[in-house]
Coordinates of C-alpha atoms in Angstrom, one line a residue:
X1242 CA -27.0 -9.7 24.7
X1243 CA -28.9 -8.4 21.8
X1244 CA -26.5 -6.4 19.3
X1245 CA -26.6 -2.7 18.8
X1246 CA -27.8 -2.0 15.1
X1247 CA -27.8 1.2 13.1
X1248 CA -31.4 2.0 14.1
X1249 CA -30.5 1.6 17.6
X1250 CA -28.1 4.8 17.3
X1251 CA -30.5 6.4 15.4
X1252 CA -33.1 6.5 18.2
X1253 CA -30.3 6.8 21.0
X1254 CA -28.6 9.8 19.6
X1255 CA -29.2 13.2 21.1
X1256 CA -32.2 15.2 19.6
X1257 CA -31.1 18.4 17.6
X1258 CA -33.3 21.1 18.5
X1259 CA -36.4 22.7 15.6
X1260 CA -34.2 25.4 16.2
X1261 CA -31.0 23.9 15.2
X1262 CA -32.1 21.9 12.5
X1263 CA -31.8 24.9 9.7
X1264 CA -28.0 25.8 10.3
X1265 CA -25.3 24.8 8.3
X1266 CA -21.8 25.0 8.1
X1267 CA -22.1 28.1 6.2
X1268 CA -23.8 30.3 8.9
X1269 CA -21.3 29.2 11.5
X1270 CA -18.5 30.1 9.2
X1271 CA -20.2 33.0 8.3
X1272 CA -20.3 34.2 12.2
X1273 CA -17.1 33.7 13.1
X1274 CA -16.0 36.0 10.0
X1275 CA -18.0 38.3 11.0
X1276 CA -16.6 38.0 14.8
X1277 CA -13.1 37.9 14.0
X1278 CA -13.8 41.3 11.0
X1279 CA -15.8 43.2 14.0
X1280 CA -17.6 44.5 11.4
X1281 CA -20.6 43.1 8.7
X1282 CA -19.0 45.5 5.6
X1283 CA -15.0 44.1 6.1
X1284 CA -16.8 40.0 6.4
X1285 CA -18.9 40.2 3.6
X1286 CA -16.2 41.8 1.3
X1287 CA -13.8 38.8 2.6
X1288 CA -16.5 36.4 1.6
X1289 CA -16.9 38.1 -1.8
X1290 CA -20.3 38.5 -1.2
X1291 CA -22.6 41.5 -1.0
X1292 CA -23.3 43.2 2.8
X1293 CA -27.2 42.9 2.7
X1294 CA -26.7 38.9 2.1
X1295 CA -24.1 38.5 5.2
X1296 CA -27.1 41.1 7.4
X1297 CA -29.9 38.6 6.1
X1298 CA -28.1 35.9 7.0
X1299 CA -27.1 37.2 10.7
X1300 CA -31.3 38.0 11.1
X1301 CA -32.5 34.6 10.0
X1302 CA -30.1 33.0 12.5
X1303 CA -31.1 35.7 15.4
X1304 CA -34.3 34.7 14.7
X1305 CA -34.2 31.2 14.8
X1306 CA -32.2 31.2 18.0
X1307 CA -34.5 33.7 19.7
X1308 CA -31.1 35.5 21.0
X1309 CA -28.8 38.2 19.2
X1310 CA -25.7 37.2 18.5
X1311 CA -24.1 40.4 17.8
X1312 CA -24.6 44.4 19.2
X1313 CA -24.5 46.6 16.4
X1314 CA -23.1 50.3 16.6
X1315 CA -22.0 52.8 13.6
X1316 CA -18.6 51.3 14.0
X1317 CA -19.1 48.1 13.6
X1318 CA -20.5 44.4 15.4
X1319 CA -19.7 43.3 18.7
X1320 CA -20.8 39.7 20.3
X1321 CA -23.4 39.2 22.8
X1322 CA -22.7 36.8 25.5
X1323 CA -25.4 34.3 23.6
X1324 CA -22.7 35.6 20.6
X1325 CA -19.7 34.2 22.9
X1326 CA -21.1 31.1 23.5
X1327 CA -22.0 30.2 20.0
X1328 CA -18.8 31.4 18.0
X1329 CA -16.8 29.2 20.7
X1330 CA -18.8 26.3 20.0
X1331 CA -19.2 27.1 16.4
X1332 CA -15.0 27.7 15.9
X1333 CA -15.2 23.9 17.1
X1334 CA -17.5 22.7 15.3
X1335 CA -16.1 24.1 12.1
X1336 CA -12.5 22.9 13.3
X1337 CA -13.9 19.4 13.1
X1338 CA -15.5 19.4 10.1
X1339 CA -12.9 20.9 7.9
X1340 CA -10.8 17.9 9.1
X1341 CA -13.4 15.1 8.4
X1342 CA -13.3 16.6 5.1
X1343 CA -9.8 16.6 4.6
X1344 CA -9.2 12.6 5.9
X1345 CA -11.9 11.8 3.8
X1346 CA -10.5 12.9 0.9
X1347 CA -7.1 11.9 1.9
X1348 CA -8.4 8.3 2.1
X1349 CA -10.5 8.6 -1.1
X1350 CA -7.3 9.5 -3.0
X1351 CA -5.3 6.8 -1.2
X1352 CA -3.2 9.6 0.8
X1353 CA -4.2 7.7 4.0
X1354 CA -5.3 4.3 4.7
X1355 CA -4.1 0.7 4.8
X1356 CA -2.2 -1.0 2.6
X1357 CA -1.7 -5.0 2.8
X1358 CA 0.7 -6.6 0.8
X1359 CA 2.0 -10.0 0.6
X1360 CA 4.9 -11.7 -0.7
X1361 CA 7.1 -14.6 -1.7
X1362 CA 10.4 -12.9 -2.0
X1363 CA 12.9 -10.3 -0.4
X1364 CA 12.8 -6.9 -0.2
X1365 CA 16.4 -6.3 0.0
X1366 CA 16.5 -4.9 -3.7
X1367 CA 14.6 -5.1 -6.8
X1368 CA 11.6 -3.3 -8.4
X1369 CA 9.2 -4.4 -6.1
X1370 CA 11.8 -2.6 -3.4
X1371 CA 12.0 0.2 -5.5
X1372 CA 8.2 0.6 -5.5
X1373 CA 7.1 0.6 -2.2
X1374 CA 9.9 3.2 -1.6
X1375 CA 8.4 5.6 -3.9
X1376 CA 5.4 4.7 -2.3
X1377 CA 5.8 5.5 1.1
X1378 CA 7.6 8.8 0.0
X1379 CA 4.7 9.9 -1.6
X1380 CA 2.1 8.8 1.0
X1381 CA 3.8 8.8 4.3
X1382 CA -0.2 8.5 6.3
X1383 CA -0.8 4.8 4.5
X1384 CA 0.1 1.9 6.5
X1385 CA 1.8 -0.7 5.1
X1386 CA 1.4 -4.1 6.1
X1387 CA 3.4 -7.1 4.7
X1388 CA 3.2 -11.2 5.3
X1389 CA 5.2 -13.6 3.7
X1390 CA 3.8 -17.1 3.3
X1391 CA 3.0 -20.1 0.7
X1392 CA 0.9 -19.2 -2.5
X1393 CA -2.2 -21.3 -2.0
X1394 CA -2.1 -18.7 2.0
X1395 CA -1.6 -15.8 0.4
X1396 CA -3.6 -16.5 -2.6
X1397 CA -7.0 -17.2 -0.3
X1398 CA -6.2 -14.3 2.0
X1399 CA -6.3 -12.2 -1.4
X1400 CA -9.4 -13.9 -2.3
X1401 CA -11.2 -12.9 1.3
X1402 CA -9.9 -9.6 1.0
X1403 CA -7.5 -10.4 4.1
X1404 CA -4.7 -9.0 1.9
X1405 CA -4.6 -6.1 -0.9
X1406 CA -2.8 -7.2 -3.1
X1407 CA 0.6 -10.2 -3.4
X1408 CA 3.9 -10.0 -5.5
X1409 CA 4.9 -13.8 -6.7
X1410 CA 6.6 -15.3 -9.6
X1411 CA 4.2 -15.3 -12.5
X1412 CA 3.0 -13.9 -15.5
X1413 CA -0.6 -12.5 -16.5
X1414 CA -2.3 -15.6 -16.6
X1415 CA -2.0 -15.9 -12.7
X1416 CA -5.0 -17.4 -11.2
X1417 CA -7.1 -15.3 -8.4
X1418 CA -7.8 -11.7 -9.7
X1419 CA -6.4 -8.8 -11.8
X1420 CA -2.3 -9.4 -12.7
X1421 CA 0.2 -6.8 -13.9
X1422 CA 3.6 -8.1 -14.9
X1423 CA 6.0 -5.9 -12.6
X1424 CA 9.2 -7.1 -13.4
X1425 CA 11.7 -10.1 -14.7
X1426 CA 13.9 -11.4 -12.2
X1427 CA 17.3 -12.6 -13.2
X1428 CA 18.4 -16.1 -11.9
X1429 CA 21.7 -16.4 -10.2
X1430 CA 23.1 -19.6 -9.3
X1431 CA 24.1 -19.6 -5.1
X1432 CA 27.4 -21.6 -5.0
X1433 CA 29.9 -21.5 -1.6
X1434 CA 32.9 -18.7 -2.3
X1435 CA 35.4 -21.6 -2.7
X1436 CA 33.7 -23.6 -5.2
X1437 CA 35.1 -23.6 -8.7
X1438 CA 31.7 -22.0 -10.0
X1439 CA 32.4 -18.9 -7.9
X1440 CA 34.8 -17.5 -9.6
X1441 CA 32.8 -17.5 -13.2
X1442 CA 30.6 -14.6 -14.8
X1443 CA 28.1 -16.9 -15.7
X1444 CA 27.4 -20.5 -15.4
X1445 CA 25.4 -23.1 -18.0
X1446 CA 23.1 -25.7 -16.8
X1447 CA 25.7 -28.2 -18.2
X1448 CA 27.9 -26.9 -15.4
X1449 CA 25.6 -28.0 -12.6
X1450 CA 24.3 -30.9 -13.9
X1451 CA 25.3 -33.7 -11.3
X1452 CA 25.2 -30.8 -8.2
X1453 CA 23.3 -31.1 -4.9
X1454 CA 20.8 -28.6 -4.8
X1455 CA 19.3 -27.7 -1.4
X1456 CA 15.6 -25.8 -0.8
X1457 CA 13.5 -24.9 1.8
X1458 CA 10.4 -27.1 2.8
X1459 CA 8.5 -23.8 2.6
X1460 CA 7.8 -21.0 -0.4
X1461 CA 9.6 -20.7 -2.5
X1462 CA 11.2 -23.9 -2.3
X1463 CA 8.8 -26.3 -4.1
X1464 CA 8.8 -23.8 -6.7
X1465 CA 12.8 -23.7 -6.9
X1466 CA 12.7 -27.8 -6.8
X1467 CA 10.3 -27.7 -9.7
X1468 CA 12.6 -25.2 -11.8
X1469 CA 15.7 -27.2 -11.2
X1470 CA 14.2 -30.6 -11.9
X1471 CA 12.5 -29.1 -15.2
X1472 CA 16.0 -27.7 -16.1
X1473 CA 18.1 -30.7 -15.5
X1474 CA 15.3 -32.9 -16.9
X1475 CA 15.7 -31.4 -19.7
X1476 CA 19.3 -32.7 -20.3
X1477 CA 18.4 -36.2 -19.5
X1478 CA 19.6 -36.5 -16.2
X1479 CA 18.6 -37.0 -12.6
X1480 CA 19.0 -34.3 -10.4
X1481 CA 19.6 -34.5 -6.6
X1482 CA 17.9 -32.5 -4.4
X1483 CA 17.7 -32.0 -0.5
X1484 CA 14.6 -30.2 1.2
X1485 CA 15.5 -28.7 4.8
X1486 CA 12.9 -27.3 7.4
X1487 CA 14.7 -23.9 7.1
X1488 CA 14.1 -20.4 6.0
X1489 CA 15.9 -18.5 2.8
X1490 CA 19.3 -17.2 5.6
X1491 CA 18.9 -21.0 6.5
X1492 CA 19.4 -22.5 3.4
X1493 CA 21.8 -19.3 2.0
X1494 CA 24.1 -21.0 5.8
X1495 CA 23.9 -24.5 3.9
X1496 CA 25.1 -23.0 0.8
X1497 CA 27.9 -21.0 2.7
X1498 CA 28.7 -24.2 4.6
X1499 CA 29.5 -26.2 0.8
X1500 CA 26.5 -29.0 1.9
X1501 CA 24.8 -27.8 -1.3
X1502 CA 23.9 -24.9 -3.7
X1503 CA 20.5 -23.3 -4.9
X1504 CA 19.2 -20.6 -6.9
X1505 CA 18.0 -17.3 -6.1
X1506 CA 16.6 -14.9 -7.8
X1507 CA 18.5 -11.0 -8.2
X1508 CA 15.6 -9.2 -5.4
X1509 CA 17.3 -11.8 -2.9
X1510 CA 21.2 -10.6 -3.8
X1511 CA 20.6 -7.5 -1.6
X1512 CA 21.7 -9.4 1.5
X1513 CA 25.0 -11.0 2.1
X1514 CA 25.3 -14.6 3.5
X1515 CA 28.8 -16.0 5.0
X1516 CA 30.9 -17.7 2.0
X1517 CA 28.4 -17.2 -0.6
X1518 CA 28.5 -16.4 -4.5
X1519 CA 26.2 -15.5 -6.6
X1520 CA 26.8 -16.5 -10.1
X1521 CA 24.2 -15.8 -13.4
X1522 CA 23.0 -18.5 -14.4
X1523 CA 21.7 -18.9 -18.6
X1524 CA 20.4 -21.4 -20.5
X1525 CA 21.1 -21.5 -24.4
X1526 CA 23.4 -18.5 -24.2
X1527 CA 20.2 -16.0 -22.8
X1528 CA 20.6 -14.8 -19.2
X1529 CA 17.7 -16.9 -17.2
X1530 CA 14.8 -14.9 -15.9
X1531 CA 11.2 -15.5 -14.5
X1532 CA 8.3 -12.8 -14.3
X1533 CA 7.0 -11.3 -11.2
X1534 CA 3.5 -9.8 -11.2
X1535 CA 1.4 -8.3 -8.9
X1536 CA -2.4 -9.5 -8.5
X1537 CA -5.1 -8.5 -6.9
X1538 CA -9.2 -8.6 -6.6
X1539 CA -10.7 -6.4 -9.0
X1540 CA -13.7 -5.5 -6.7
X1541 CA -11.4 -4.6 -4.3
X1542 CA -12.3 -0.6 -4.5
X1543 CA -9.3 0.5 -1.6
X1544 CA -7.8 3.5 -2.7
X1545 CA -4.5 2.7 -1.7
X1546 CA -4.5 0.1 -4.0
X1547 CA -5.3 1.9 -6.8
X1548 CA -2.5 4.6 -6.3
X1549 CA 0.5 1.3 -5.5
X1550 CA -1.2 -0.1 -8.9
X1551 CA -0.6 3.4 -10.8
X1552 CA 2.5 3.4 -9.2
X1553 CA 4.0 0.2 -10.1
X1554 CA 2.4 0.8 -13.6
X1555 CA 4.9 3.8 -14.3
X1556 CA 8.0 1.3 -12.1
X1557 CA 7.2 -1.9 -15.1
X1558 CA 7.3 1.0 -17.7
X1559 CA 10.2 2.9 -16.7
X1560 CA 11.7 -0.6 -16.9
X1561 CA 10.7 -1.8 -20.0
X1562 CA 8.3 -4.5 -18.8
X1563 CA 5.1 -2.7 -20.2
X1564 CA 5.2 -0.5 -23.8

């Protein structure tokens, strides 16, 4: 079957009439303020313009049509049945338009539209919460869509335009488009409620030295094995860690159940797990942290994009991640 092309509408579509082809928007406007007014004078001085250019305009279209559209009297204009016809067609026609004005505007300003966002954390608190919040408050018509998956997924689905933009760990030198460092996530350390950590403000790395740590096979996992084997390398020791086939409320169940502990960071402290602590963790007295950033194609010309990026712009400032 041969596909349908542009040119193939082009010839299929109906034909306008010569007749047709000279009215706008304006003369069918112009009519039915002139229907609704009964009267040229009270139209044309609603329009703010002068009587003779509303009565010129009535003519040329009574002309072009080959009908009269209105029967005029010393008190004022009364439609014809060609007149009927038209302004209840034309009211229509009108209708429409004024509305594919206003959703195309609403969509070039980002007011409407689609939004796709993905992620590797929680949405349970944090700035990157906090933002889509505000965001959906201020344009209720956009619609969101979220997936949570590895990097190297979400990064080529950003790269085919797939997805809008993604929110992962990482500063402005992340790889696969524009970045713009949203926030710095504080690291706690996830211990069950009944271990001797639990009951600490804070814990050193010197603490948790010879611990079991357990991680999802999946995001962010890896990335939590590589931060904990960096950490702990660092002190010259070996560090024991356990990968399970489980998701974050998985390995949060482990934690709860003593068979381990891991680390979070504070977006994923919004949720409460069964007989779990969270307890800051620092290294060399200084709270630990890791960026977040948003990235995103620069060709990528959506709107909605562009009002989330504005948005999250003011959320880093009003937080003291951008001057």
């Amino acid at each position: 079957m041969r596909d349908v092309t542009n040119s193939d509408v082009v010839r299929n579509a109906p034909l306008v009439p010569e007749t047709c082809k000279s009215l706008t928007i304006r003369d069918l406007q112009t009519i039915l303020l002139v229907s609704q007014a009964g009267s040229i004078r009270r139209a044309s001085a609603s329009m703010g313009v002068g009587q003779p250019a509303v009565t010129r305009r009535i003519q040329r279209l009574e002309d072009a049509l080959g009908v009269s559209i209105f029967e005029r009297s010393q008190t004022g204009v009364r439609l014809t049945t060609a007149g009927w016809a038209l302004s209840a067609q034309a009211r229509r026609l009108v209708g429409d338009f004024g509305l594919a004005v206003e959703a195309a505007r609403a969509a070039g300003e980002g007011q409407s539209g689609h939004l796709q966002l993905g992620l590797i954390a929680s949405l349970s608190q944090g700035t990157l919460r906090d933002t889509i919040s505000k965001f959906i408050d201020l344009h209720p018509c956009v619609d969101l869509t979220f997936l949570e998956a590895d990097r190297g997924e979400l990064m080529t689905l950003l790269s085919h335009r797939a997805l809008d933009v993604v929110f992962a760990s990482g500063g402005m030198d992340l790889a696969g488009g524009d970045a713009l460092l949203l926030t710095h996530e504080q690291i706690y350390l996830a211990v069950a409620r009944d271990h001797p950590l639990a009951g600490k403000t804070l814990t050193r790395w010197t603490d948790i030295e010879d611990a079991t740590f357990v991680v999802s096979a999946n995001e962010p996992g890896p990335e939590i094995s590589d931060y904990v084997r960096r950490r702990v390398s660092d002190l010259g020791r070996q560090v024991v860690i356990r990968r399970h086939g489980l998701d974050r409320e998985g390995i949060m169940n482990l934690v709860g159940l003593g068979v381990g502990m891991s680390l979070v960071c504070n977006h994923w402290r919004g949720i409460s797990y069964p007989n779990v602590a969270f307890v800051p963790l620092v290294w060399d007295g200084v709270g630990e942290s890791i960026p977040f950033s948003l990235v995103w194609r620069p060709e990528n010309d959506n709107p909605a994009l562009r009002r989330f990026l504005s948005l999250a712009r003011n959320e880093a400032k009003r937080n003291g991640v951008l001057s």
